[in-house]
Each structure stands twice: as structure tokens, then as C-alpha cells.
N, CA and C atoms as an extended XYZ file, in Angstrom:
516
Properties=species:S:1:pos:R:3:atomname:S:1:resname:S:1:resid:I:1 pbc="F F F"
N         7.107      133.005      161.176 N   GLN     1
C         8.005      133.325      160.327 CA  GLN     1
C         9.402      134.081      159.961 C   GLN     1
N         8.271      134.905      160.168 N   SER     2
C         9.156      136.413      160.210 CA  SER     2
C        10.013      136.879      161.362 C   SER     2
N         9.687      136.461      162.415 N   SER     3
C         9.872      136.587      163.628 CA  SER     3
C        11.626      136.230      163.523 C   SER     3
N        10.736      134.323      163.578 N   ALA     4
C        12.278      134.155      163.550 CA  ALA     4
C        13.502      134.493      162.282 C   ALA     4
N        13.355      135.226      161.369 N   ALA     5
C        13.786      135.355      160.209 CA  ALA     5
C        15.164      136.137      160.258 C   ALA     5
N        13.706      137.466      160.723 N   ASN     6
C        14.111      138.872      161.468 CA  ASN     6
C        14.852      138.357      162.544 C   ASN     6
N        14.806      136.866      164.063 N   ARG     7
C        16.407      137.072      165.088 CA  ARG     7
C        17.505      136.604      163.998 C   ARG     7
N        17.769      135.538      163.154 N   MET     8
C        18.399      134.759      161.802 CA  MET     8
C        19.372      136.238      162.027 C   MET     8
N        18.391      137.324      160.777 N   ARG     9
C        19.433      137.633      159.882 CA  ARG     9
C        19.894      139.133      160.080 C   ARG     9
N        19.417      139.536      161.531 N   SER    10
C        19.104      141.575      161.874 CA  SER    10
C        19.264      141.383      163.700 C   SER    10
N        18.734      140.235      163.982 N   GLY    11
C        18.932      140.706      165.692 CA  GLY    11
C        19.879      140.168      166.552 C   GLY    11
N        20.573      139.593      166.305 N   GLY    12
C        21.811      138.780      166.424 CA  GLY    12
C        23.622      140.320      166.072 C   GLY    12
N        23.493      139.662      164.837 N   PRO    13
C        24.446      140.145      164.289 CA  PRO    13
C        24.602      142.017      164.621 C   PRO    13
N        23.423      142.392      164.354 N   SER    14
C        23.022      144.271      163.908 CA  SER    14
C        23.042      144.338      165.562 C   SER    14
N        23.127      143.183      166.499 N   CYS    15
C        23.888      144.390      168.109 CA  CYS    15
C        25.262      143.831      167.816 C   CYS    15
N        25.126      143.056      167.711 N   VAL    16
C        27.552      143.369      167.662 CA  VAL    16
C        28.200      143.427      166.291 C   VAL    16
N        27.729      143.528      165.390 N   LEU    17
C        28.897      144.206      164.225 CA  LEU    17
C        29.126      145.308      163.943 C   LEU    17
N        28.314      146.568      164.378 N   PRO    18
C        28.317      147.849      165.339 CA  PRO    18
C        29.146      148.497      166.540 C   PRO    18
N        29.679      147.604      167.514 N   VAL    19
C        30.179      147.991      168.564 CA  VAL    19
C        31.410      148.210      168.119 C   VAL    19
N        32.628      148.223      167.719 N   PRO    20
C        33.731      148.581      167.752 CA  PRO    20
C        33.874      149.944      167.640 C   PRO    20
N        34.304      150.762      167.959 N   PRO    21
C        34.390      152.594      168.013 CA  PRO    21
C        33.879      152.854      166.123 C   PRO    21
N        33.428      154.148      165.874 N   ASN    22
C        33.520      154.745      165.468 CA  ASN    22
C        34.103      156.341      165.275 C   ASN    22
N        35.639      156.385      164.511 N   THR    23
C        36.079      158.030      165.005 CA  THR    23
C        35.832      158.580      163.539 C   THR    23
N        34.991      157.944      162.928 N   ARG    24
C        35.345      158.958      161.359 CA  ARG    24
C        34.081      159.294      161.727 C   ARG    24
N        34.601      161.357      161.824 N   ARG    25
C        34.169      162.465      161.674 CA  ARG    25
C        32.586      162.204      160.812 C   ARG    25
N        31.353      162.506      161.156 N   TYR    26
C        30.351      162.384      160.551 CA  TYR    26
C        30.197      163.846      158.675 C   TYR    26
N        29.636      162.691      158.573 N   VAL    27
C        30.261      163.216      156.594 CA  VAL    27
C        28.449      163.632      156.606 C   VAL    27
N        27.595      164.216      156.584 N   SER    28
C        26.855      165.269      156.247 CA  SER    28
C        26.079      164.085      154.556 C   SER    28
N        24.942      164.103      154.616 N   GLY    29
C        23.826      163.376      153.274 CA  GLY    29
C        23.941      161.572      154.091 C   GLY    29
N        24.061      161.491      156.008 N   PHE    30
C        23.686      160.423      156.035 CA  PHE    30
C        22.021      159.108      155.321 C   PHE    30
N        21.388      159.831      154.820 N   LEU    31
C        20.165      159.487      154.815 CA  LEU    31
C        20.479      158.749      153.716 C   LEU    31
N        20.447      159.703      152.890 N   ARG    32
C        20.014      159.824      151.184 CA  ARG    32
C        21.290      159.182      150.542 C   ARG    32
N        22.949      158.339      151.579 N   ARG    33
C        23.427      157.546      151.609 CA  ARG    33
C        22.814      156.024      151.343 C   ARG    33
N        23.001      155.989      152.510 N   ALA    34
C        22.237      154.625      153.645 CA  ALA    34
C        20.471      154.097      152.429 C   ALA    34
N        19.583      155.007      151.563 N   LEU    35
C        18.996      154.936      151.471 CA  LEU    35
C        19.089      154.191      150.029 C   LEU    35
N        20.285      155.098      148.975 N   HIS    36
C        20.758      154.611      148.013 CA  HIS    36
C        21.333      152.719      147.807 C   HIS    36
N        21.921      152.670      149.335 N   PHE    37
C        22.543      151.610      148.895 CA  PHE    37
C        21.272      150.467      149.421 C   PHE    37
N        20.082      150.752      150.207 N   ALA    38
C        19.641      150.342      151.327 CA  ALA    38
C        17.969      149.491      150.423 C   ALA    38
N        17.510      150.663      149.549 N   LEU    39
C        16.077      151.128      148.330 CA  LEU    39
C        16.273      149.539      147.063 C   LEU    39
N        17.881      149.231      147.187 N   PRO    40
C        17.619      148.438      145.550 CA  PRO    40
C        17.196      146.999      146.433 C   PRO    40
N        18.623      147.277      147.812 N   ASN    41
C        18.927      145.935      147.854 CA  ASN    41
C        17.462      145.160      148.903 C   ASN    41
N        16.258      146.562      149.175 N   ALA    42
C        15.194      145.722      149.931 CA  ALA    42
C        13.943      145.333      148.663 C   ALA    42
N        14.312      145.874      147.363 N   VAL    43
C        13.889      145.277      146.003 CA  VAL    43
C        13.962      143.999      145.722 C   VAL    43
N        15.693      143.349      145.998 N   VAL    44
C        16.386      142.211      145.740 CA  VAL    44
C        15.162      140.915      146.740 C   VAL    44
N        15.383      141.440      148.089 N   VAL    45
C        15.023      140.578      148.946 CA  VAL    45
C        12.991      140.407      148.909 C   VAL    45
N        13.170      141.260      148.072 N   THR    46
C        11.222      140.888      148.344 CA  THR    46
C        10.563      140.343      147.003 C   THR    46
N        11.689      140.549      146.326 N   LEU    47
C        11.505      139.752      144.683 CA  LEU    47
C        11.847      138.291      145.225 C   LEU    47
N        12.888      138.254      145.661 N   GLY    48
C        13.398      137.025      146.125 CA  GLY    48
C        11.955      136.102      146.811 C   GLY    48
N        11.801      136.926      147.918 N   VAL    49
C        10.514      135.701      148.441 CA  VAL    49
C         9.666      135.618      148.279 C   VAL    49
N         8.869      136.256      147.403 N   VAL    50
C         8.086      136.739      146.304 CA  VAL    50
C         8.574      136.045      144.862 C   VAL    50
N        10.086      135.548      144.384 N   GLY    51
C         9.781      135.219      143.063 CA  GLY    51
C        10.145      133.607      144.232 C   GLY    51
N        10.565      133.650      144.773 N   ILE    52
C         9.808      131.736      145.275 CA  ILE    52
C         8.643      131.333      145.277 C   ILE    52
N         8.474      132.323      146.715 N   ASN    53
C         6.768      131.627      146.752 CA  ASN    53
C         5.964      130.980      145.099 C   ASN    53
N         6.158      132.122      144.457 N   LEU    54
C         5.157      132.049      142.691 CA  LEU    54
C         5.698      130.942      142.049 C   LEU    54
N         7.347      130.648      142.775 N   TYR    55
C         7.987      128.867      141.795 CA  TYR    55
C         7.299      127.514      142.122 C   TYR    55
N         7.193      128.228      144.458 N   ALA    56
C         6.848      126.944      144.505 CA  ALA    56
C         5.218      126.514      144.185 C   ALA    56
N         4.260      127.620      143.905 N   ARG    57
C         2.752      128.152      143.810 CA  ARG    57
C         2.531      127.597      141.980 C   ARG    57
N         3.520      127.643      140.966 N   VAL    58
C         3.053      127.560      139.959 CA  VAL    58
C         3.497      126.967      139.304 C   VAL    58
N         5.238      125.852      139.803 N   ALA    59
C         5.972      125.038      138.229 CA  ALA    59
C         5.496      123.106      138.685 C   ALA    59
N         4.875      122.789      138.312 N   ASP    60
C         3.696      122.010      137.834 CA  ASP    60
C         4.890      120.683      138.265 C   ASP    60
N         6.327      120.769      138.394 N   SER    61
C         6.343      119.780      139.313 CA  SER    61
C         7.100      119.730      140.855 C   SER    61
N         6.248      121.182      141.584 N   VAL    62
C         6.379      121.190      143.442 CA  VAL    62
C         5.356      120.522      142.876 C   VAL    62
N         5.035      120.207      144.878 N   SER    63
C         3.691      119.942      145.072 CA  SER    63
C         3.927      120.549      146.884 C   SER    63
N         4.341      121.938      147.127 N   ALA    64
C         4.646      121.536      148.009 CA  ALA    64
C         2.962      121.780      149.094 C   ALA    64
N         3.588      122.165      150.496 N   THR    65
C         2.556      122.327      151.450 CA  THR    65
C         3.975      123.599      151.901 C   THR    65
N         2.262      124.283      152.423 N   THR    66
C         2.495      125.556      152.880 CA  THR    66
C         4.001      125.993      153.881 C   THR    66
N         3.619      124.635      154.572 N   GLU    67
C         5.454      124.597      155.657 CA  GLU    67
C         6.306      124.739      154.574 C   GLU    67
N         6.716      123.652      153.891 N   GLU    68
C         7.346      123.731      152.008 CA  GLU    68
C         8.037      125.377      152.688 C   GLU    68
N         6.851      125.816      151.053 N   ILE    69
C         7.432      126.934      151.273 CA  ILE    69
C         7.472      127.617      152.297 C   ILE    69
N         7.563      127.392      153.099 N   GLN    70
C         7.403      129.156      154.351 CA  GLN    70
C         8.881      129.037      154.498 C   GLN    70
N         9.062      127.731      154.507 N   THR    71
C        10.823      127.038      154.554 CA  THR    71
C        11.290      127.697      153.437 C   THR    71
N        11.134      127.964      152.949 N   SER    72
C        12.199      127.992      151.296 CA  SER    72
C        12.093      129.470      151.108 C   SER    72
N        10.926      130.674      151.319 N   SER    73
C        11.176      131.534      152.477 CA  SER    73
C        11.843      132.417      153.353 C   SER    73
N        11.767      131.037      153.969 N   PHE    74
C        12.727      131.530      155.253 CA  PHE    74
C        14.254      131.152      154.441 C   PHE    74
N        14.537      130.862      153.858 N   ILE    75
C        16.205      130.382      153.525 CA  ILE    75
C        16.159      131.088      152.286 C   ILE    75
N        15.162      131.579      151.722 N   VAL    76
C        15.921      133.295      151.127 CA  VAL    76
C        15.676      134.046      151.323 C   VAL    76
N        15.367      134.080      152.513 N   LEU    77
C        15.094      135.726      153.577 CA  LEU    77
C        16.297      135.616      154.018 C   LEU    77
N        16.418      134.977      154.797 N   VAL    78
C        17.834      135.032      155.342 CA  VAL    78
C        19.222      134.375      155.414 C   VAL    78
N        19.096      133.629      153.581 N   LEU    79
C        20.242      134.145      152.753 CA  LEU    79
C        20.846      135.324      152.376 C   LEU    79
N        19.699      136.099      151.906 N   LEU    80
C        19.906      137.272      151.393 CA  LEU    80
C        20.476      138.774      152.543 C   LEU    80
N        19.486      138.095      153.644 N   GLY    81
C        19.393      139.473      155.065 CA  GLY    81
C        21.070      139.128      155.391 C   GLY    81
N        21.663      137.801      155.474 N   LEU    82
C        23.142      137.703      155.790 CA  LEU    82
C        23.928      137.634      154.803 C   LEU    82
N        23.469      137.603      153.781 N   TRP    83
C        24.849      138.246      152.615 CA  TRP    83
C        25.051      140.293      152.786 C   TRP    83
N        23.673      140.948      152.869 N   ILE    84
C        23.406      142.170      153.186 CA  ILE    84
C        24.453      142.383      153.968 C   ILE    84
N        24.416      141.688      155.585 N   LEU    85
C        25.800      142.046      156.119 CA  LEU    85
C        27.118      141.730      156.257 C   LEU    85
N        26.939      141.001      155.327 N   CYS    86
C        28.221      140.768      154.285 CA  CYS    86
C        28.865      141.428      154.497 C   CYS    86
N        28.511      141.638      153.385 N   VAL    87
C        28.186      143.057      152.537 CA  VAL    87
C        28.478      144.401      153.421 C   VAL    87
N        27.371      145.131      154.336 N   GLY    88
C        27.995      145.725      155.143 CA  GLY    88
C        29.021      146.112      156.529 C   GLY    88
N        29.512      144.600      155.943 N   SER    89
C        30.442      144.765      156.842 CA  SER    89
C        32.281      145.076      157.215 C   SER    89
N        31.983      145.202      156.226 N   ARG    90
C        33.177      145.463      155.591 CA  ARG    90
C        34.273      146.505      155.348 C   ARG    90
N        34.919      146.019      155.921 N   PRO    91
C        36.565      144.526      155.976 CA  PRO    91
C        36.033      144.482      157.498 C   PRO    91
N        35.942      142.715      156.647 N   LEU    92
C        35.845      141.872      157.262 CA  LEU    92
C        36.897      141.537      158.427 C   LEU    92
N        36.852      141.510      159.387 N   THR    93
C        38.330      141.282      160.407 CA  THR    93
C        37.857      139.778      161.100 C   THR    93
N        38.261      139.111      161.535 N   ARG    94
C        38.466      138.105      161.956 CA  ARG    94
C        37.181      138.284      163.502 C   ARG    94
N        36.703      139.000      164.063 N   ALA    95
C        35.747      138.898      164.677 CA  ALA    95
C        33.775      138.809      164.212 C   ALA    95
N        34.186      139.736      162.943 N   ARG    96
C        33.557      139.601      162.131 CA  ARG    96
C        32.825      138.851      161.245 C   ARG    96
N        33.342      138.047      160.986 N   LEU    97
C        34.280      137.465      159.582 CA  LEU    97
C        33.379      135.951      161.102 C   LEU    97
N        33.865      135.544      162.284 N   GLY    98
C        33.187      134.452      162.318 CA  GLY    98
C        31.735      134.792      163.367 C   GLY    98
N        31.321      135.773      163.690 N   LEU    99
C        29.974      136.460      164.114 CA  LEU    99
C        28.757      135.390      163.300 C   LEU    99
N        29.857      136.216      161.447 N   LEU   100
C        28.722      135.534      160.155 CA  LEU   100
C        28.413      134.643      159.767 C   LEU   100
N        30.079      133.724      160.078 N   LEU   101
C        29.825      132.922      160.016 CA  LEU   101
C        28.748      131.366      160.690 C   LEU   101
N        28.767      132.735      162.379 N   LEU   102
C        28.471      131.536      163.326 CA  LEU   102
C        26.625      131.782      162.902 C   LEU   102
N        26.400      132.850      162.282 N   MET   103
C        24.958      132.755      161.483 CA  MET   103
C        24.347      132.132      160.821 C   MET   103
N        25.503      131.365      159.846 N   TYR   104
C        25.100      130.645      158.623 CA  TYR   104
C        24.635      129.385      159.509 C   TYR   104
N        25.357      128.957      159.938 N   VAL   105
C        25.453      127.631      161.383 CA  VAL   105
C        24.700      127.620      161.703 C   VAL   105
N        23.422      128.679      162.616 N   LEU   106
C        22.611      128.796      162.832 CA  LEU   106
C        22.008      128.603      162.352 C   LEU   106
N        21.595      129.226      160.817 N   LEU   107
C        20.850      128.128      160.389 CA  LEU   107
C        20.512      127.435      159.949 C   LEU   107
N        21.935      126.627      159.807 N   VAL   108
C        21.353      125.220      160.262 CA  VAL   108
C        20.970      124.289      160.643 C   VAL   108
N        21.422      124.666      162.137 N   VAL   109
C        20.398      124.022      162.601 CA  VAL   109
C        19.044      125.279      163.065 C   VAL   109
N        19.127      126.122      162.983 N   VAL   110
C        17.935      125.361      162.727 CA  VAL   110
C        16.298      125.102      161.251 C   VAL   110
N        17.042      125.047      160.821 N   LEU   111
C        16.288      123.587      159.704 CA  LEU   111
C        16.859      121.762      159.977 C   LEU   111
N        18.201      122.307      160.701 N   SER   112
C        18.177      119.849      161.307 CA  SER   112
C        17.736      120.297      162.672 C   SER   112
N        17.370      121.012      163.201 N   VAL   113
C        16.884      120.339      164.677 CA  VAL   113
C        15.567      120.372      164.638 C   VAL   113
N        14.848      118.937      164.934 N   PRO   114
C        13.651      118.694      164.598 CA  PRO   114
C        13.169      119.577      165.732 C   PRO   114
N        13.379      119.714      166.406 N   TRP   115
C        12.143      120.743      168.263 CA  TRP   115
C        12.403      121.867      167.342 C   TRP   115
N        13.372      122.574      166.613 N   SER   116
C        13.518      123.859      166.038 CA  SER   116
C        12.393      123.550      164.686 C   SER   116
N        12.654      122.700      164.034 N   LEU   117
C        11.574      122.549      162.804 CA  LEU   117
C        10.519      122.978      163.241 C   LEU   117
N         9.813      122.523      164.188 N   LEU   118
C         8.652      122.161      165.178 CA  LEU   118
C         7.863      123.460      165.666 C   LEU   118
N         8.560      123.780      166.150 N   TYR   119
C         9.171      125.321      166.906 CA  TYR   119
C         8.567      126.105      165.496 C   TYR   119
N         8.823      126.168      164.533 N   HIS   120
C         9.142      127.784      163.214 CA  HIS   120
C         8.199      127.208      162.865 C   HIS   120
N         7.178      125.738      163.076 N   GLU   121
C         6.381      125.643      161.779 CA  GLU   121
C         6.815      125.294      160.564 C   GLU   121
N         8.362      124.043      160.163 N   PHE   122
C         8.843      124.116      158.905 CA  PHE   122
C         8.894      122.825      158.496 C   PHE   122
N         9.150      122.582      157.151 N   GLN   123
C         9.526      121.641      156.995 CA  GLN   123
C        10.195      121.561      156.071 C   GLN   123
N        11.072      120.792      156.276 N   THR   124
C        12.405      120.623      154.615 CA  THR   124
C        11.161      120.781      153.549 C   THR   124
N        11.963      121.082      151.998 N   PRO   125
C        11.202      121.483      151.359 CA  PRO   125
C        11.560      120.672      150.224 C   PRO   125
N        10.466      119.150      149.888 N   GLN   126
C        11.756      119.007      148.531 CA  GLN   126
C        12.778      119.166      148.033 C   GLN   126
N        13.268      118.181      147.022 N   ALA   127
C        14.286      118.779      146.594 CA  ALA   127
C        14.617      119.808      145.016 C   ALA   127
N        13.424      119.852      144.607 N   ASP   128
C        13.290      120.928      143.585 CA  ASP   128
C        13.086      122.215      144.295 C   ASP   128
N        11.627      122.588      145.490 N   LEU   129
C        11.990      123.064      146.541 CA  LEU   129
C        13.327      124.463      146.833 C   LEU   129
N        13.785      123.311      147.137 N   LEU   130
C        15.133      123.245      148.398 CA  LEU   130
C        15.327      123.936      147.554 C   LEU   130
N        16.467      123.532      145.906 N   TRP   131
C        17.155      124.216      145.740 CA  TRP   131
C        16.374      125.334      144.410 C   TRP   131
N        15.407      125.319      143.927 N   ALA   132
C        15.471      126.584      143.789 CA  ALA   132
C        15.426      127.808      144.795 C   ALA   132
N        15.448      127.777      146.005 N   ALA   133
C        15.733      128.642      147.680 CA  ALA   133
C        16.898      128.930      147.371 C   ALA   133
N        17.857      127.943      146.880 N   LEU   134
C        19.541      128.772      147.066 CA  LEU   134
C        19.553      129.332      145.117 C   LEU   134
N        18.592      128.508      144.315 N   ILE   135
C        19.009      129.379      142.929 CA  ILE   135
C        19.040      131.121      143.389 C   ILE   135
N        17.590      130.720      144.116 N   VAL   136
C        17.684      132.465      143.997 CA  VAL   136
C        18.206      133.304      144.889 C   VAL   136
N        18.609      132.389      145.991 N   SER   137
C        19.341      133.005      147.138 CA  SER   137
C        21.101      133.382      146.740 C   SER   137
N        21.720      132.524      145.583 N   ALA   138
C        22.743      132.619      144.694 CA  ALA   138
C        22.530      134.062      143.856 C   ALA   138
N        21.372      134.272      143.193 N   VAL   139
C        20.844      135.756      142.041 CA  VAL   139
C        20.674      136.615      142.704 C   VAL   139
N        19.910      136.259      144.194 N   GLY   140
C        19.510      137.538      144.680 CA  GLY   140
C        20.986      138.045      145.810 C   GLY   140
N        22.075      136.790      145.730 N   SER   141
C        23.845      137.362      146.064 CA  SER   141
C        24.082      138.523      145.862 C   SER   141
N        24.220      137.568      144.056 N   ALA   142
C        25.109      138.511      143.196 CA  ALA   142
C        24.329      139.804      142.644 C   ALA   142
N        23.329      139.879      143.502 N   LEU   143
C        22.266      141.830      142.742 CA  LEU   143
C        22.891      141.714      143.473 C   LEU   143
N        22.738      141.673      145.171 N   ILE   144
C        23.564      142.267      146.416 CA  ILE   144
C        24.621      143.431      145.963 C   ILE   144
N        25.895      141.624      145.625 N   GLU   145
C        26.807      142.422      145.687 CA  GLU   145
C        26.548      143.531      144.459 C   GLU   145
N        26.272      143.704      143.428 N   LEU   146
C        26.745      144.315      142.158 CA  LEU   146
C        25.809      145.361      142.671 C   LEU   146
N        25.014      145.810      143.424 N   ASN   147
C        24.613      147.035      144.029 CA  ASN   147
C        25.457      147.866      145.045 C   ASN   147
N        26.644      147.386      145.018 N   PHE   148
C        26.890      147.344      147.044 CA  PHE   148
C        28.703      148.392      145.296 C   PHE   148
N        28.660      147.143      144.815 N   ARG   149
C        29.819      147.799      143.443 CA  ARG   149
C        29.258      149.431      142.850 C   ARG   149
N        27.901      149.355      142.780 N   LEU   150
C        27.436      150.365      141.582 CA  LEU   150
C        26.666      151.209      142.637 C   LEU   150
N        27.230      151.438      143.556 N   HIS   151
C        26.479      152.044      145.393 CA  HIS   151
C        27.822      152.971      145.238 C   HIS   151
N        29.434      152.208      145.764 N   SER   152
C        30.746      153.220      145.784 CA  SER   152
C        30.741      153.433      145.278 C   SER   152
N        31.124      153.461      143.307 N   ARG   153
C        31.284      154.370      141.997 CA  ARG   153
C        29.786      155.499      142.233 C   ARG   153
N        28.901      155.406      142.526 N   TRP   154
C        27.913      156.280      142.924 CA  TRP   154
C        28.786      157.146      144.058 C   TRP   154
N        29.193      156.414      145.511 N   LEU   155
C        29.584      157.265      146.465 CA  LEU   155
C        30.800      158.002      145.638 C   LEU   155
N        32.481      157.340      145.056 N   ARG   156
C        32.985      158.098      144.720 CA  ARG   156
C        33.023      159.583      143.945 C   ARG   156
N        31.584      158.886      142.437 N   LEU   157
C        31.506      159.968      142.107 CA  LEU   157
C        30.154      161.214      142.403 C   LEU   157
N        29.772      161.021      143.010 N   THR   158
C        29.049      162.123      143.776 CA  THR   158
C        28.845      162.772      145.593 C   THR   158
N        29.761      161.676      146.023 N   GLN   159
C        30.115      161.867      147.755 CA  GLN   159
C        31.483      162.025      147.470 C   GLN   159
N        32.331      162.504      147.537 N   ARG   160
C        33.464      162.634      147.579 CA  ARG   160
C        33.879      162.487      149.414 C   ARG   160
N        33.557      163.281      149.604 N   GLU   161
C        33.791      163.046      150.957 CA  GLU   161
C        33.567      161.883      152.381 C   GLU   161
N        32.357      161.395      151.701 N   ALA   162
C        32.133      159.341      151.881 CA  ALA   162
C        32.573      158.509      151.757 C   ALA   162
N        33.028      158.814      150.875 N   TYR   163
C        33.839      158.160      149.927 CA  TYR   163
C        35.125      157.297      150.043 C   TYR   163
N        35.880      158.466      150.509 N   ASP   164
C        37.118      159.269      151.335 CA  ASP   164
C        37.121      159.152      152.365 C   ASP   164
N        36.191      158.891      153.467 N   ALA   165
C        36.686      157.730      155.261 CA  ALA   165
C        35.542      156.674      154.803 C   ALA   165
N        34.891      155.679      153.676 N   ALA   166
C        34.746      154.458      153.300 CA  ALA   166
C        36.234      153.572      153.595 C   ALA   166
N        36.990      154.204      152.032 N   VAL   167
C        38.530      153.693      151.305 CA  VAL   167
C        38.945      154.130      152.883 C   VAL   167
N        40.067      155.151      153.839 N   ARG   168
C        40.376      155.213      154.735 CA  ARG   168
C        39.897      154.306      155.633 C   ARG   168
N        38.062      153.317      156.144 N   ALA   169
C        38.248      152.340      156.596 CA  ALA   169
C        37.981      150.446      156.541 C   ALA   169
N        38.749      151.235      154.892 N   GLY   170
C        38.073      150.011      154.796 CA  GLY   170
C        37.086      149.387      154.132 C   GLY   170
N        36.338      149.758      153.897 N   GLN   171
C        35.079      149.654      153.356 CA  GLN   171
C        34.658      149.526      151.923 C   GLN   171
N        35.621      149.930      151.192 N   VAL   172
C        35.163      150.194      149.533 CA  VAL   172
C        36.192      149.574      149.135 C   VAL   172
């Protein structure tokens, strides 16, 4: 599961999204800025995957198989990872938007083509679990968006040079 999730959410887009040349001057403090943005997102993704697993194992209305739980975890992991890529890819040019939309389409393909389900050992989750995965993903995406806005505010207040560079690049 994790190798398929990694390919879906970061492998392809991560190779292509940073390809455009970056002419901005280096601003010191990159690691601090990167961790300030990435760590809260990592917590959101972790809580999302743990949350859907707890729901699947504890909820009385759900009697999910291991494959259904694995598939719902994959859905949460990929949707949250793709939203992080959406936020990190701003401004969304046509090429970036096209690539991100392609990744969402590929998620649907992976979850709907029978041989793909068999290969990844996925099983379409029952309705309750699928809806829970989508709700967890929506809440997690909202938290990732909130983190982006708080991070932008923090940049503006404490890392003015980096913030100004991000504004000039259209990323804030």
C-alpha cells in the first residue's frame, strides 16, 4: 500500500512540478520555513490515516475487511498528499493544474480498474467506510489549507524577505 500511495501522491508530480526554472535569490532559513509548513501537515496526514483506521475497527456500523481498511487508508493518504501538492504548487498554472487533475483521475483509475485493485490488494470499501474516508480527507484538506494560511501569516510576520519573495512568485 505505501509504495502505491507514494507513487500516486508524490512520485510523479514531485518530479514534474519543480521543473520550471527558479530565478529567485536564495533566502536563508529554508529548513526552518520548510519544517514550519511540513510538520503540521505531517501530523494532519498521520491523524487522518490513524483516524480512518480507528473508525474502521471501532465503529459498530462497519465490519470492514483488511483490504477495505487498507483501501480507505490509501484514499485518505493520497487525497491529503495531493492537497498538500496543490497548496505547494501555487500559483496553479495550466500545466500544474493539469498534472494535479491527472493525479486525481489516476486515483479513480487505480480504485476502479479490476486488475489494479487486484494488484494493489485493494477492495472497494463499503459505503460507510468510503464516506468516512472522504470526510476525513475533506477535514484534513481544510486543516492543510488552514496551515498554509497560518504559515503564510507567520512568514509575513517573521520571515519578511522570504514572504516578499513568495509574493513576487505568486505563491502567497
